[in-house]
PDB file of C-alpha atoms in Angstrom:
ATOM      1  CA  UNK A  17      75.882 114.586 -38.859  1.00 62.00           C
ATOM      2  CA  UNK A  18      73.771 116.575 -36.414  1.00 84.00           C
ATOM      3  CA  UNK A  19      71.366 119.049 -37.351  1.00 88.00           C
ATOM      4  CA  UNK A  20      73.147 121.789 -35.396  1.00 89.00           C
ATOM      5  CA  UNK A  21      76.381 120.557 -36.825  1.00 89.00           C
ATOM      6  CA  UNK A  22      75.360 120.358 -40.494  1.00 92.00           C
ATOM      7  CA  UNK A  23      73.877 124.093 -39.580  1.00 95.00           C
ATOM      8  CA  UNK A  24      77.065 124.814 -39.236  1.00 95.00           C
ATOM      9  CA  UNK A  25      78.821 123.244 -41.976  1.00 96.00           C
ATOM     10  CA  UNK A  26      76.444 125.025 -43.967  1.00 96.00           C
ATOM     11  CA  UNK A  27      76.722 128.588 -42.588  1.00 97.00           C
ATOM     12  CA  UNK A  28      80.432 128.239 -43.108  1.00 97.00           C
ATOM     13  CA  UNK A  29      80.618 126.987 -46.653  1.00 96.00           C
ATOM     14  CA  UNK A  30      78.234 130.234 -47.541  1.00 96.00           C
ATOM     15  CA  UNK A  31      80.773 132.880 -45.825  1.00 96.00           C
ATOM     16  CA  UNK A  32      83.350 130.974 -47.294  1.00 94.00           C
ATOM     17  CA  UNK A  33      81.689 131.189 -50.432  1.00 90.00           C
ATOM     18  CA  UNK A  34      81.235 134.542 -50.183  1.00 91.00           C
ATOM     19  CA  UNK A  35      84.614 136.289 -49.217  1.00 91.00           C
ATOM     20  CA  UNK A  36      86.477 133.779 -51.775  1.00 87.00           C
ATOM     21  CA  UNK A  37      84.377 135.901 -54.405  1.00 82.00           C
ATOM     22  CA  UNK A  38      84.802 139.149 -52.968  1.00 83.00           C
ATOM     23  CA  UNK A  39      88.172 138.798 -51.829  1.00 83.00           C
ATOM     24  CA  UNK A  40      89.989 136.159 -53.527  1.00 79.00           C
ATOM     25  CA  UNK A  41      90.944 132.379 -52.645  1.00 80.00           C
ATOM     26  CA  UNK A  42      94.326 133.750 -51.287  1.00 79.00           C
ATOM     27  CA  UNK A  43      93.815 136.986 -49.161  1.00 81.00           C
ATOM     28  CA  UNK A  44      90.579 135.688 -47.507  1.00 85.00           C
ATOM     29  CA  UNK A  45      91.470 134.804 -43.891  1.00 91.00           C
ATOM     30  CA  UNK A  46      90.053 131.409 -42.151  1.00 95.00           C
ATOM     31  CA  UNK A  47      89.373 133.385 -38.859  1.00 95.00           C
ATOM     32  CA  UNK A  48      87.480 135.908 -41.182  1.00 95.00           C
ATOM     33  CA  UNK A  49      85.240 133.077 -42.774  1.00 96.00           C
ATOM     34  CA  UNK A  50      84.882 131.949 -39.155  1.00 97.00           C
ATOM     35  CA  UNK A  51      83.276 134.921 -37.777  1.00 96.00           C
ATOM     36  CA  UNK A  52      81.089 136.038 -40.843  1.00 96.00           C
ATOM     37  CA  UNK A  53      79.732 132.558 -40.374  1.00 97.00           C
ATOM     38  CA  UNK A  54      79.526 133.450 -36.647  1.00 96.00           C
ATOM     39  CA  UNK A  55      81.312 130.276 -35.388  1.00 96.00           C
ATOM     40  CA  UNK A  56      84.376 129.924 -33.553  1.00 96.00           C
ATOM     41  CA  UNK A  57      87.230 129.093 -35.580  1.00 96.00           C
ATOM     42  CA  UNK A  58      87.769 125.696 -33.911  1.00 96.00           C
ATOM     43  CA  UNK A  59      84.375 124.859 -35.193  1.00 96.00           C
ATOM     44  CA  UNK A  60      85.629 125.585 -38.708  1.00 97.00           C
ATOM     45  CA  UNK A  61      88.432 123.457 -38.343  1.00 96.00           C
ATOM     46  CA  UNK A  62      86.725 120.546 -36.911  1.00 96.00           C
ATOM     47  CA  UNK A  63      84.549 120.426 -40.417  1.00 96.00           C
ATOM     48  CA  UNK A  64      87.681 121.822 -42.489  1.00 96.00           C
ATOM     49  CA  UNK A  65      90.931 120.966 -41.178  1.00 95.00           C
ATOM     50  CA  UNK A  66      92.789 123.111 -44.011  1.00 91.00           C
ATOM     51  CA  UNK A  67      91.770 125.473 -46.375  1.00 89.00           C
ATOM     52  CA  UNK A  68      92.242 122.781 -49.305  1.00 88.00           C
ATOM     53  CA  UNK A  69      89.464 120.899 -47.361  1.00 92.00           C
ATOM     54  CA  UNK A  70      87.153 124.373 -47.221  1.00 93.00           C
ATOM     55  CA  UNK A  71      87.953 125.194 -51.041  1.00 90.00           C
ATOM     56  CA  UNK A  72      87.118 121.492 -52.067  1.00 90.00           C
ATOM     57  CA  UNK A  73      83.452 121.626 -49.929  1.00 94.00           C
ATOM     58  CA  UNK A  74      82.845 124.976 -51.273  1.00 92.00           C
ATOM     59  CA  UNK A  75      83.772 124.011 -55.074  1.00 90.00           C
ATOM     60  CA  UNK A  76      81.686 120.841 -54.591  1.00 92.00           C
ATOM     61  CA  UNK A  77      78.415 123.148 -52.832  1.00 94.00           C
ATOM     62  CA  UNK A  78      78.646 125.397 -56.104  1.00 91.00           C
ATOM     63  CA  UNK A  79      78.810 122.642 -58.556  1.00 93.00           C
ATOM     64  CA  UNK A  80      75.905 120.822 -56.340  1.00 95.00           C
ATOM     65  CA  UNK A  81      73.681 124.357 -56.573  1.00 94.00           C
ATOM     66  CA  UNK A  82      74.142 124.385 -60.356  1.00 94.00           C
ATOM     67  CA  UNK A  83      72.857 121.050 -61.030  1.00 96.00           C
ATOM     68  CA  UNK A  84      69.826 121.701 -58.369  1.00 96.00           C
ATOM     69  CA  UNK A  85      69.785 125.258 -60.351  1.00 96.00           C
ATOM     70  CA  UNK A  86      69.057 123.287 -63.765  1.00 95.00           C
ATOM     71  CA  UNK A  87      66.351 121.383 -62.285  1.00 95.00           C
ATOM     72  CA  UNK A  88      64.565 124.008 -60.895  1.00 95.00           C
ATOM     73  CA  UNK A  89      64.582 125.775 -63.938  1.00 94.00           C
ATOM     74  CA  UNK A  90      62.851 122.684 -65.693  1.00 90.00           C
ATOM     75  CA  UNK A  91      60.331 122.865 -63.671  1.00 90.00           C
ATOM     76  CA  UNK A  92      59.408 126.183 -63.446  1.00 82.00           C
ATOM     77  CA  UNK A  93      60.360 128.022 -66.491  1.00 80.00           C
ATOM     78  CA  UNK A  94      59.762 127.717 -70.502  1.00 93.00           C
ATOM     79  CA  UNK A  95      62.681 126.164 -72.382  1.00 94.00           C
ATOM     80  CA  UNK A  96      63.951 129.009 -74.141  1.00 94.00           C
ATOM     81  CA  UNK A  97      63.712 131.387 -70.899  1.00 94.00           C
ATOM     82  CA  UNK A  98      65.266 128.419 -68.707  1.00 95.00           C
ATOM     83  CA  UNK A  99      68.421 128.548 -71.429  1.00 95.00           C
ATOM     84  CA  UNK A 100      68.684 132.212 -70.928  1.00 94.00           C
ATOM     85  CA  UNK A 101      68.995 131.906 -66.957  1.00 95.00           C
ATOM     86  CA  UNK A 102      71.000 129.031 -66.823  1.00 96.00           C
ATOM     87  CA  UNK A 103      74.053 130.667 -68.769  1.00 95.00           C
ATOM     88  CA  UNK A 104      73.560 133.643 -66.419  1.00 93.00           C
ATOM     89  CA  UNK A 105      74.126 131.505 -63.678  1.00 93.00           C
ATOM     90  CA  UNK A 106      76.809 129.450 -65.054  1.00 93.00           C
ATOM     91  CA  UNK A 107      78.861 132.616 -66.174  1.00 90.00           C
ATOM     92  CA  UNK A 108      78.347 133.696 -62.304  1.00 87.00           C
ATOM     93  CA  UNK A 109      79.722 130.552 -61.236  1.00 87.00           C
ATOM     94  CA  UNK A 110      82.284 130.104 -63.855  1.00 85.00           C
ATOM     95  CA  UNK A 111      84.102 133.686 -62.711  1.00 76.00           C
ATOM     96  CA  UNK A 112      84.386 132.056 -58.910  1.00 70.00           C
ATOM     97  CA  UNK A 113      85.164 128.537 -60.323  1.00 73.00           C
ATOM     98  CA  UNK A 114      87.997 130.139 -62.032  1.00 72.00           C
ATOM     99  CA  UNK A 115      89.789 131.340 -58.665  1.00 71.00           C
ATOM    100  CA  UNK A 116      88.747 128.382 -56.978  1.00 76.00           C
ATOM    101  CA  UNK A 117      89.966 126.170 -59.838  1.00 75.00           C
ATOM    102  CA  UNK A 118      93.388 128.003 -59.920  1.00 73.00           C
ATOM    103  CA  UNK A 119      93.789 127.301 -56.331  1.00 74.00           C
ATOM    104  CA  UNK A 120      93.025 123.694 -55.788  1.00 74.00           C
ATOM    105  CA  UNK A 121      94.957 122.519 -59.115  1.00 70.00           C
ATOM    106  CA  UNK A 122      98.478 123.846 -57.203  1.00 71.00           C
ATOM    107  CA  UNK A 123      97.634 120.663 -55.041  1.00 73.00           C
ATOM    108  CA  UNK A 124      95.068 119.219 -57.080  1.00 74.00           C
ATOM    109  CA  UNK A 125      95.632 116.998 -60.428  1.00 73.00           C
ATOM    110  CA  UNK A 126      92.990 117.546 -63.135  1.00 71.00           C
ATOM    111  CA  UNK A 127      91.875 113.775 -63.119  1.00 75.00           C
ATOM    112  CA  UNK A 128      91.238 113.651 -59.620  1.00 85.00           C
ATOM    113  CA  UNK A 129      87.773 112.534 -58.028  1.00 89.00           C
ATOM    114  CA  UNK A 130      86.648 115.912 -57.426  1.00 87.00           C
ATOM    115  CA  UNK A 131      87.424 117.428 -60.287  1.00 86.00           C
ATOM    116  CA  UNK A 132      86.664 114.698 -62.674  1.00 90.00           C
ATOM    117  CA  UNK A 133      82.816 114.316 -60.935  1.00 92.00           C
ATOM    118  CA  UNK A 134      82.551 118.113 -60.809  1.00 89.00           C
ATOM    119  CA  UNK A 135      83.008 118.473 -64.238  1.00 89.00           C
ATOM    120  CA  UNK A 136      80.393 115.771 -65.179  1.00 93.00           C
ATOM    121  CA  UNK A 137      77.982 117.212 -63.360  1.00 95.00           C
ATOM    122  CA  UNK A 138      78.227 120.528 -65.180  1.00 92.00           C
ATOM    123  CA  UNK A 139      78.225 119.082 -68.092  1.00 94.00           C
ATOM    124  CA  UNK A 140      75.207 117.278 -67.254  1.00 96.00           C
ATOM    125  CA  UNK A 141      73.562 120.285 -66.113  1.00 96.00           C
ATOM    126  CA  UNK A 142      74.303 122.248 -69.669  1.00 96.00           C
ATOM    127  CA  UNK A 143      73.254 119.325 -71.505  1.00 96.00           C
ATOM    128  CA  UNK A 144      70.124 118.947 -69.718  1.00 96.00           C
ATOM    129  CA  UNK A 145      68.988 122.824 -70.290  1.00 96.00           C
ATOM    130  CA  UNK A 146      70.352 122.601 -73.898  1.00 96.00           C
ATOM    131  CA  UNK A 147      68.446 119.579 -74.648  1.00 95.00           C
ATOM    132  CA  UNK A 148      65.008 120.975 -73.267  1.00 95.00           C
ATOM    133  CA  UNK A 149      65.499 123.689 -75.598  1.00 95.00           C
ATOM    134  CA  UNK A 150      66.585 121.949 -78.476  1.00 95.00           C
ATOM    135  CA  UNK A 151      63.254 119.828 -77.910  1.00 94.00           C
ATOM    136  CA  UNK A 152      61.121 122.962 -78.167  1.00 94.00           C
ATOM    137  CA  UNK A 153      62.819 124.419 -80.605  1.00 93.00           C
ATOM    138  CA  UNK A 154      64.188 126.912 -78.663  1.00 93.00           C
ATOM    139  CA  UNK A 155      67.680 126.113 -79.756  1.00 95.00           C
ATOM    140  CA  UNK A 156      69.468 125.057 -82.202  1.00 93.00           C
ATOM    141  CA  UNK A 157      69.206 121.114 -82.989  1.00 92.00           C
ATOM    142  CA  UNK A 158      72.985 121.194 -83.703  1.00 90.00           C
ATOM    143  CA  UNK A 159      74.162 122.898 -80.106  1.00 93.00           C
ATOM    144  CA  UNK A 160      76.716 121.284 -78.490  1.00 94.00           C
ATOM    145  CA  UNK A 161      76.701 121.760 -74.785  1.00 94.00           C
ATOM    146  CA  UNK A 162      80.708 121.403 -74.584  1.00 93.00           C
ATOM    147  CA  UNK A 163      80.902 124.562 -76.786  1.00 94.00           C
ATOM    148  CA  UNK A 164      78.428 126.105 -74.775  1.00 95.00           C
ATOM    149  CA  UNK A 165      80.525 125.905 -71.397  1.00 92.00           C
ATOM    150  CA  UNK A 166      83.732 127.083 -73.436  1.00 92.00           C
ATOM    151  CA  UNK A 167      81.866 129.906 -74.293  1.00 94.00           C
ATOM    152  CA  UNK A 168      80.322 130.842 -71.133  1.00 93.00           C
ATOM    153  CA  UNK A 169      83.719 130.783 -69.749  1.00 89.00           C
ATOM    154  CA  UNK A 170      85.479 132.325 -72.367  1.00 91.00           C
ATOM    155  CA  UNK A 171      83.069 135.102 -71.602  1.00 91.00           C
ATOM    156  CA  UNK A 172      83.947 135.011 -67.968  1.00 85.00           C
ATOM    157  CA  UNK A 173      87.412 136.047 -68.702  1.00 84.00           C
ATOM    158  CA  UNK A 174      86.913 138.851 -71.121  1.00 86.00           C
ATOM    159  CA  UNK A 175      84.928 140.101 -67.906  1.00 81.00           C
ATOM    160  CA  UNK A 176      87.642 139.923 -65.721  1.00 77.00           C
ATOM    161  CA  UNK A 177      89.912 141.725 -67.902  1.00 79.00           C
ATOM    162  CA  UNK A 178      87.442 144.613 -68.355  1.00 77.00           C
ATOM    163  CA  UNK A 179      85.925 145.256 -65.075  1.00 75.00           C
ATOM    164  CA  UNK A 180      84.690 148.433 -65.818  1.00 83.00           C
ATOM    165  CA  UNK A 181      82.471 146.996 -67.849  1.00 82.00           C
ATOM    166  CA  UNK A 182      79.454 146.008 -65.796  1.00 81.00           C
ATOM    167  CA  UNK A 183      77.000 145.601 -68.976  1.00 87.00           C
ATOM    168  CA  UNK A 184      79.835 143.214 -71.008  1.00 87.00           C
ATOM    169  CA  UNK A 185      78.880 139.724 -69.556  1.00 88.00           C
ATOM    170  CA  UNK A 186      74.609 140.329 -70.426  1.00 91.00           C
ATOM    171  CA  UNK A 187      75.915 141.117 -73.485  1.00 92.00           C
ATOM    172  CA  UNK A 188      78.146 138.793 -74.665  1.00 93.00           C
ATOM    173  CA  UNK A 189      75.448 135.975 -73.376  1.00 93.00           C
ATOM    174  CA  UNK A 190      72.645 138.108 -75.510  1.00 93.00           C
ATOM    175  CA  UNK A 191      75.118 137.038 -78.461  1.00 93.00           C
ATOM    176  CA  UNK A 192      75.520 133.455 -77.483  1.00 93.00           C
ATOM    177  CA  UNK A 193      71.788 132.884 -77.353  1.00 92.00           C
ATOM    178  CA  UNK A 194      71.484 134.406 -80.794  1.00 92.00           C
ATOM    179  CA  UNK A 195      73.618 132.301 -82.104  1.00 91.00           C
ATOM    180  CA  UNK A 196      72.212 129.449 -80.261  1.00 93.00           C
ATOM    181  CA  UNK A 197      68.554 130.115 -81.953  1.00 90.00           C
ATOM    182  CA  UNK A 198      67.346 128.194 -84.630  1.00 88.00           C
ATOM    183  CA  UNK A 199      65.946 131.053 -87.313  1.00 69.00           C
ATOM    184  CA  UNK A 200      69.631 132.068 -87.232  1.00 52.00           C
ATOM    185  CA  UNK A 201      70.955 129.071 -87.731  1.00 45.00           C
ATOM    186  CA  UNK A 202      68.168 128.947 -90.662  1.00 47.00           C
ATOM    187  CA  UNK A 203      69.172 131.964 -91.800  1.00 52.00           C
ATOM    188  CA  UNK A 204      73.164 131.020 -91.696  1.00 48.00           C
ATOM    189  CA  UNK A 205      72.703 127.819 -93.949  1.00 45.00           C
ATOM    190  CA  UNK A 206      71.927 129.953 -97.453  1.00 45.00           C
ATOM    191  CA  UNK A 207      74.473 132.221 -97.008  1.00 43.00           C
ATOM    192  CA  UNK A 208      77.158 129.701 -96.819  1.00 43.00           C
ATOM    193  CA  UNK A 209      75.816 127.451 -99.353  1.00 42.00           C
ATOM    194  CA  UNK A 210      76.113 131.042-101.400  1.00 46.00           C
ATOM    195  CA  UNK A 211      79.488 131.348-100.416  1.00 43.00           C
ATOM    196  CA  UNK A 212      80.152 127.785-101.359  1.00 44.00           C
ATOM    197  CA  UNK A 213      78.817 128.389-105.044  1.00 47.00           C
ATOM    198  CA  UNK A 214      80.534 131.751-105.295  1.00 45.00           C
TER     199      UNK A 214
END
């Protein structure tokens, strides 16, 4: 692909990005996308023949900045702080995968390529961040990233049912990483073995 042409590409999958979240999957308008990525809307077409195609690149792009999102973090933050930011960004993208998701499976099978590899990757991601921080003792040795993600997302639809609520999904991640640090996990073990005995 050209450089202009992969300019392009680009621009559009980051209005497209953009008005799906603002707007929805279903009332944002292809000529809309077009202009806020100031092409023409046969230049959208010729990279995205249907809006499947544009959901699918855009999916793909935010799954893609995720992964590249873990990374950076490993490089450039401590392992406990790099846990913290990760699940912000992961709830962010969980609330668009969620409308994205709900579109593509009306055409889209679960098993399919994109979906299936999509997946992997974020679970690759979360068990990359969760192991660095397991290492360093920042979290707890017995973490398991696929709980992690079902809790990130659970938390992503308690916000959508209270959006008045700007200060519920810091919060509810402030309790996940509690729960995901070792001294309480140290301090959970005698109280159940007290249980256990009582």
């Amino acid at each position: 692909m050209r450089a202009d042409a992969r300019r392009n590409r680009d621009r559009i999958i980051a209005a497209a990005t953009a008005t799906f979240t603002e707007r929805g999957t279903d009332e944002a308008s292809l000529e809309d996308i077009a202009r806020r990525a100031g092409v023409g809307i046969g230049t959208l077409y010729r990279h995205f023949p249907t809006r499947q195609a544009l959901l699918e690149a855009v999916y793909r792009d935010q799954v893609e900045a995720l992964r590249s999102r873990a990374d950076e973090l490993a490089q450039s933050a401590s392992p406990g702080e790099a846990l913290a930011a990760f699940l912000v960004d992961l709830a962010d993208f969980s609330r668009t995968k969620r409308r994205l998701t709900a579109t593509m499976l009306a055409t889209l099978r679960k098993d399919s390529e994109l979906m299936s590899s999509c997946s992997a990757i974020m679970r690759g991601a979360v068990a990359d961040v969760l192991s660095r921080a397991q290492q360093a003792g920042a979290a707890r040795a017995g973490a398991d990233p696929a709980d992690v993600l079902r809790l990130v997302h659970a938390i992503s639809i308690a916000a959508d049912s209270a959006p008045d609520d700007p200060d519920q999904v810091p919060r509810l991640l402030g309790l996940v990483l509690d729960g995901l640090r070792p001294e309480i996990a140290g301090r959970a073990a005698p109280a159940r073995a007290d249980a256990a005995r009582a």
